[in-house]
């Protein structure tokens, strides 16, 4: 009797252990599957960072954009995959007391300009038209590759915009605006051509939430620094430089990003908590209804970094090193090429001794004709037509 | 946009004496058509038609099959086959034939034929044929992967849609990374290796796209991860989960984006530093990987090449290293195949595949690629033109230049021709037509003049012109009203003149 009970206990203990093991194995396979399912399917990352304001007192917008640029580069996105648009040059601005620097912390702690900044669209090239051309891909064929957004259907794109904005628009260069409708249409054009897998849109302007109200394409997540009717405020002025160095929202986002490293597992929900009203004075907003995955499962590095999916190569092919098939290819390379030489860059002798070119005479056109006709008409109006006989 | 694809595959089944099944419905030769339809989404479906001709073998074919091994038979049969792209020839050999090794029922050759061991009824034969066509032409999942943007989310795993997209050209860059030039003076004869090993593969693939190859050597380029030292094997290990972080610091140095607009495939050969030698890559279970290489979809591959540590530690630095290009190219070309989606992993158990040798891929693998790319091209053209039409509907006053219009017409005509050729089984011309269609449609869609910013939406027209003209219009309208009133008044009273 006494032996039976421990035997039963032992059996039940063994059964429990077995179940436990099975459970653990099942749980790990379920977890693998879950991991599999919630991972984003992207293979490359792009970033489009736009600063839309010019003039020295908008220093903070350039500093905002450069901070995000710096974080994105640090986390792994290479320059070839970043389109950086800065509407004005602060580092070499004549009013900059510390040339070749752009600071983001007061007391000049952090120079975000660095020495490997690659600006793709600078100064007057930052226009609404160029921005939309970059997004939609309708670029003239002569554009260099660094100015193109060559994303495909497996690209996650980060779009960060900053500047002065209002309800439904963002001001570019103090002379034009982009409306939220145009932006939403541009994203729809991108979706139609499958130029992105997932898109994260961050905007740091006054009334920034109005810019993402009109989005209607799938797989877009948007963050803004303030709601409609609120202003986004700047962070801290630096008395040595004389302007405000950063905007609050981007300042706190930068602090948040400084803690992220390429292998971190922080997700988007943490990014949504950055800069609450007590710190930011404005209320940051976000929009996730168009996004397929739960923000809980979206890693920060899915957009800000470039973590590639890798697979171990297990297959090889076997090559025959004595393959004689290539012998026949050699004659093709034996074209005799004549030695190349440079064209005369500056034919000095020709320039010094040339005679002035005979310019063909063209009859006066347009403005000159009109001016003379006006003068003659006024003359005859004043003095009467009878004076014509003195001319002819 | 809706699309119904009809993919026709001409198959010839040749019976050698002694392999004819007993229950044939009709005497040889006869034709048979098998259709299977599967839908990718509500508006896209694929119908595959296997137009099979069953016939008995000719004397030449029997003579070709009268050899010792399957490989020789395959080589001898090659000139006797229908060599057009997309077609398959299946030779049934008797059950007792010694051509196929023990335990193997199907031998798939380098070209477009297979040897199948006969056995049993017509039904068994049909099953074998179906398995064979799944391997050698296309499967539902390979075509669905090509149409990945039409598949409803969740049906295909996120890993499936990772093969290289169909493109008109690809650029391949071979890079040698030497982080420690003081210890290793690495020499690689890349030009010779490319001519010998890579060029034949690219020549085979030249039907698919234009390839250009370049190479470079990078010094002092380090991997982004510090490898761990493992005491048991006294070697350094890179674990599988640190591999994704290896690529990024190097990528900035590769200069891969300067040259062309085609997708770039990077193949990197990394010679570890003397202080980190030998370096092995570990897979998820902790076992070292035999190839010591890994690849990233749509990007390229990296292989770690360990230098043998010389016996005497007094060897003068730098050590001269001559890279064994055969070993390296075997891995790189295998990675190239995997990037294109040609994998030989999942096979039914009794299948034996002939190795394609230096050509890199078998003819039927090229066909698989062409089927997928043709379908992908046509689907892309359809989506592009539909979205262009939607854009034009939305913005009524957009101006379409003549050359954009002609590109659109050309794209439509080529796409229709491609669909028709697919339905009749002419894979080569279908692929060419689909390439033309894609080129034209991309040129039309991405024409710089189609920027909708340049066209006035109606509400902006009102917003601009009303503040301009309304103040001007007020006195004009008032004076017009005054004139009308005076005229009426004048008409009412008779002339006051006496």
XYZ file of N, CA, C and O in Angstrom, chain B residues 1-9 34-51 138-140 142-151 370-384 386 411-412 414-427 430-431 433-435 437-438:
316
model
N -5.317 45.309 -60.752
C -5.854 44.971 -62.074
C -6.018 43.468 -62.188
O -5.205 42.715 -61.682
N -7.030 43.068 -62.875
C -7.273 41.627 -62.938
C -6.407 41.007 -64.028
O -6.102 41.631 -65.032
N -5.989 39.819 -63.820
C -5.156 39.142 -64.815
C -5.399 37.659 -64.700
O -5.357 37.096 -63.604
N -5.667 37.030 -65.845
C -5.790 35.569 -65.848
C -4.644 35.039 -66.685
O -4.629 35.190 -67.899
N -3.708 34.417 -66.032
C -2.552 33.900 -66.758
C -2.813 32.479 -67.213
O -3.346 31.667 -66.465
N -2.414 32.188 -68.421
C -2.472 30.806 -68.901
C -1.056 30.410 -69.240
O -0.450 30.965 -70.152
N -0.519 29.463 -68.504
C 0.851 29.049 -68.758
C 0.808 27.661 -69.387
O 0.340 26.711 -68.765
N 1.288 27.577 -70.594
C 1.245 26.288 -71.280
C 2.640 25.698 -71.311
O 3.604 26.373 -71.672
N 2.761 24.455 -70.938
C 4.046 23.763 -70.944
C 3.942 22.575 -71.896
O 3.155 21.673 -71.645
N -3.660 18.583 -69.468
C -4.121 18.661 -68.078
C -4.084 20.102 -67.637
O -3.050 20.755 -67.770
N -5.195 20.572 -67.111
C -5.232 21.955 -66.666
C -5.443 22.004 -65.183
O -6.163 21.214 -64.614
N -4.775 23.010 -64.587
C -4.981 23.199 -63.158
C -5.068 24.683 -62.930
O -4.246 25.432 -63.452
N -6.029 25.084 -62.150
C -6.133 26.516 -61.920
C -5.951 26.812 -60.451
O -6.429 26.074 -59.589
N -5.229 27.855 -60.156
C -5.225 28.307 -58.767
C -5.265 29.829 -58.773
O -4.719 30.473 -59.657
N -5.959 30.361 -57.846
C -6.111 31.816 -57.846
C -5.254 32.421 -56.756
O -5.148 31.904 -55.650
N -4.615 33.535 -57.143
C -3.741 34.217 -56.204
C -4.550 35.173 -55.340
O -4.378 35.251 -54.137
N -5.453 35.914 -55.992
C -6.403 36.698 -55.203
C -7.700 36.733 -56.000
O -7.861 35.981 -56.955
N -8.592 37.623 -55.624
C -9.913 37.583 -56.252
C -9.851 37.807 -57.753
O -10.691 37.331 -58.492
N -8.857 38.589 -58.175
C -8.879 38.947 -59.579
C -7.710 38.386 -60.367
O -7.575 38.662 -61.538
N -6.848 37.647 -59.722
C -5.695 37.115 -60.438
C -5.705 35.608 -60.313
O -5.795 35.082 -59.205
N -5.626 34.930 -61.434
C -5.580 33.473 -61.341
C -4.594 32.940 -62.355
O -4.334 33.567 -63.371
N -4.058 31.790 -62.068
C -3.096 31.149 -62.966
C -3.675 29.815 -63.387
O -4.111 29.030 -62.547
N -3.694 29.563 -64.679
C -4.109 28.253 -65.173
C -2.895 27.627 -65.818
O -2.313 28.190 -66.745
N -2.506 26.472 -65.352
C -1.364 25.807 -65.985
C -1.885 24.687 -66.872
O -2.727 23.899 -66.451
N -1.411 24.661 -68.092
C -1.813 23.629 -69.042
C -0.595 22.804 -69.380
O 0.382 23.333 -69.898
N -0.673 21.531 -69.094
C 0.423 20.651 -69.496
C -0.035 19.898 -70.722
O -0.849 18.987 -70.636
N 0.466 20.319 -71.884
C 0.074 19.657 -73.131
C 1.038 18.496 -73.358
O 2.157 18.689 -73.813
N 7.289 24.995 -62.930
C 6.917 25.971 -61.905
C 5.925 25.325 -60.963
O 5.288 24.338 -61.281
N 5.830 25.893 -59.794
C 4.825 25.434 -58.842
C 3.915 26.613 -58.526
O 4.221 27.752 -58.848
N 2.824 26.305 -57.882
C 1.894 27.365 -57.486
C 2.618 28.398 -56.626
O 2.442 29.605 -56.776
N 5.862 29.107 -56.531
C 6.894 29.923 -57.180
C 6.253 31.035 -57.990
O 6.755 32.158 -58.044
N 5.109 30.748 -58.618
C 4.434 31.809 -59.366
C 3.803 32.808 -58.404
O 3.823 34.020 -58.639
N 3.247 32.308 -57.321
C 2.647 33.233 -56.354
C 3.716 34.132 -55.756
O 3.463 35.303 -55.479
N 4.922 33.599 -55.567
C 5.998 34.446 -55.034
C 6.343 35.539 -56.027
O 6.681 36.660 -55.645
N 6.252 35.221 -57.331
C 6.523 36.261 -58.328
C 5.452 37.334 -58.303
O 5.698 38.489 -58.609
N 4.239 36.931 -57.940
C 3.138 37.884 -57.885
C 2.918 38.361 -56.474
O 1.805 38.641 -56.072
N 4.006 38.472 -55.718
C 3.846 38.612 -54.269
C 3.045 39.831 -53.853
O 2.414 39.815 -52.815
N 3.047 40.890 -54.678
C 2.308 42.049 -54.180
C 0.808 41.901 -54.385
O 0.033 42.735 -53.962
N 0.391 40.815 -55.056
C -1.053 40.626 -55.190
C -1.597 39.637 -54.185
O -2.798 39.495 -54.046
N -0.693 38.916 -53.522
C -1.158 37.893 -52.587
C -1.638 38.587 -51.332
O -0.955 39.457 -50.805
N 12.655 31.993 -65.885
C 11.961 32.737 -66.925
C 10.462 32.721 -66.705
O 9.783 33.725 -66.917
N 9.899 31.573 -66.289
C 8.449 31.539 -66.000
C 8.124 32.599 -64.951
O 7.200 33.401 -65.110
N 8.883 32.569 -63.855
C 8.573 33.494 -62.760
C 8.748 34.943 -63.200
O 7.913 35.803 -62.918
N 9.823 35.227 -63.922
C 10.075 36.605 -64.321
C 9.064 37.091 -65.336
O 8.646 38.254 -65.316
N 8.652 36.215 -66.251
C 7.664 36.648 -67.251
C 6.362 37.009 -66.564
O 5.767 38.063 -66.839
N 5.912 36.127 -65.665
C 4.654 36.414 -64.975
C 4.791 37.688 -64.150
O 3.890 38.537 -64.130
N 5.951 37.835 -63.492
C 6.142 39.035 -62.673
C 6.123 40.291 -63.536
O 5.520 41.303 -63.175
N 6.791 40.231 -64.693
C 6.819 41.394 -65.581
C 5.431 41.776 -66.026
O 5.046 42.948 -66.005
N 4.649 40.767 -66.445
C 3.316 41.092 -66.949
C 2.458 41.673 -65.828
O 1.709 42.641 -66.031
N 2.567 41.102 -64.636
C 1.778 41.627 -63.523
C 2.195 43.062 -63.211
O 1.356 43.925 -62.925
N 3.498 43.342 -63.272
C 3.975 44.705 -63.002
C 3.436 45.679 -64.029
O 3.007 46.781 -63.683
N 3.457 45.258 -65.310
C 2.947 46.152 -66.348
C 1.484 46.457 -66.091
O 1.042 47.614 -66.163
N 0.725 45.429 -65.748
C -0.704 45.625 -65.525
C -0.950 46.583 -64.366
O -1.747 47.521 -64.464
N -0.211 46.393 -63.264
C -0.391 47.285 -62.115
C 0.013 48.714 -62.454
O -0.688 49.667 -62.106
N 1.148 48.843 -63.142
C 1.646 50.186 -63.466
C 0.665 50.936 -64.345
O 0.330 52.093 -64.084
N -2.503 50.393 -64.797
C -3.760 50.683 -64.109
C -3.608 51.890 -63.203
O -4.470 52.764 -63.157
N 3.418 49.375 -74.488
C 3.413 48.481 -73.322
C 2.205 47.555 -73.373
O 2.312 46.347 -73.122
N 1.045 48.120 -73.719
C -0.161 47.292 -73.760
C -0.023 46.205 -74.823
O -0.332 45.030 -74.591
N 2.699 44.902 -76.125
C 3.686 43.871 -75.755
C 3.150 42.956 -74.678
O 3.374 41.742 -74.702
N 2.405 43.530 -73.711
C 1.896 42.687 -72.632
C 0.879 41.694 -73.179
O 0.859 40.523 -72.779
N 0.037 42.160 -74.094
C -0.948 41.233 -74.659
C -0.258 40.132 -75.441
O -0.632 38.958 -75.376
N 0.771 40.535 -76.194
C 1.483 39.516 -76.956
C 2.161 38.517 -76.025
O 2.193 37.303 -76.279
N 2.691 39.011 -74.908
C 3.353 38.111 -73.964
C 2.355 37.117 -73.381
O 2.638 35.917 -73.265
N 1.174 37.598 -73.017
C 0.155 36.699 -72.462
C -0.226 35.638 -73.489
O -0.373 34.457 -73.169
N -0.370 36.080 -74.758
C -0.767 35.124 -75.786
C 0.307 34.064 -75.970
O 0.013 32.866 -76.098
N 1.565 34.498 -75.969
C 2.643 33.526 -76.183
C 2.766 32.578 -75.013
O 3.113 31.419 -75.178
N 2.491 33.072 -73.786
C 2.527 32.176 -72.638
C 1.475 31.094 -72.795
O 1.685 29.932 -72.439
N 0.327 31.510 -73.332
C -0.759 30.529 -73.441
C -0.470 29.485 -74.495
O -1.064 28.410 -74.478
N 0.421 29.790 -75.447
C 0.733 28.781 -76.447
C 2.040 28.081 -76.170
O 2.455 27.232 -76.929
N 2.698 28.423 -75.102
C 3.877 27.670 -74.718
C 5.191 28.179 -75.291
O 6.197 27.487 -75.236
N 5.214 29.386 -75.848
C 6.483 29.915 -76.363
C 7.113 30.791 -75.305
O 6.900 32.000 -75.255
N 7.917 30.182 -74.457
C 8.411 30.917 -73.291
C 9.390 32.000 -73.673
O 9.362 33.104 -73.134
N 7.697 34.984 -75.163
C 6.854 35.599 -74.127
C 7.717 36.440 -73.198
O 7.349 37.564 -72.815
N 8.897 35.909 -72.842
C 9.756 36.660 -71.935
C 10.260 37.940 -72.584
O 10.292 39.001 -71.956
N 8.845 39.659 -74.934
C 7.734 40.611 -75.033
C 7.452 41.233 -73.674
O 7.163 42.434 -73.555
N 7.550 40.421 -72.609
C 7.260 40.974 -71.285
C 8.328 41.980 -70.885
O 8.043 42.985 -70.238
N 9.582 41.734 -71.287
C 10.645 42.708 -70.974
C 10.383 44.035 -71.664
O 10.524 45.101 -71.070
N 7.526 45.145 -72.571
C 6.351 45.760 -71.959
C 6.747 46.485 -70.684
O 6.303 47.618 -70.426
N 7.611 45.865 -69.881
C 8.008 46.504 -68.628
C 8.794 47.776 -68.903
O 8.576 48.818 -68.268
